[in-house]
Coordinates of C-alpha atoms in Angstrom, one line a residue:
E1 CA 73.0 -22.5 37.9
Q2 CA 74.8 -20.3 35.9
K3 CA 72.2 -19.3 33.2
Q4 CA 70.6 -18.2 35.8
E5 CA 73.5 -15.9 37.6
K6 CA 74.1 -14.6 33.6
E7 CA 70.1 -13.6 33.3
R8 CA 70.4 -11.9 36.9
E9 CA 73.6 -9.7 35.6
Q10 CA 72.0 -8.7 32.4
E11 CA 68.9 -7.6 34.2
P12 CA 69.7 -4.3 35.6
E13 CA 70.5 -3.4 31.7
R14 CA 67.4 -4.4 30.3
K15 CA 65.5 -2.0 32.7
W16 CA 67.9 1.0 31.8
E17 CA 66.6 0.2 28.4
Q18 CA 63.5 0.4 29.0
E19 CA 63.6 3.9 30.5
Q20 CA 65.7 5.1 27.8
E21 CA 62.6 3.5 25.6
W22 CA 59.7 5.5 27.7
E23 CA 62.1 9.0 27.7
W24 CA 62.4 8.6 24.5
E25 CA 58.3 8.1 23.7
E26 CA 57.7 11.1 26.3
E27 CA 60.0 13.2 24.0
Q28 CA 57.8 12.3 20.9
K29 CA 54.8 12.6 22.2
E30 CA 55.6 16.2 23.5
E31 CA 57.2 16.7 20.4
H32 CA 54.1 16.1 18.7
E33 CA 52.0 18.5 21.3
R34 CA 54.5 21.3 20.3
E35 CA 53.9 21.0 16.8
Q36 CA 50.1 20.6 16.8
E37 CA 50.3 24.0 19.0
Q38 CA 52.3 25.7 16.0
E39 CA 49.5 24.8 13.6
Q40 CA 46.9 25.8 15.6
K41 CA 48.8 29.7 15.6
L42 CA 48.8 29.2 12.2

């Protein structure tokens, strides 16, 4: 019973970490696209 409560407490934190990861991936993608645009201009 106690173990389940502990896992529930950690749940929001895991969700937050997941969102941070998505944001980071989005930024990486945008960064990559910007770099490609730069190369095309050269």
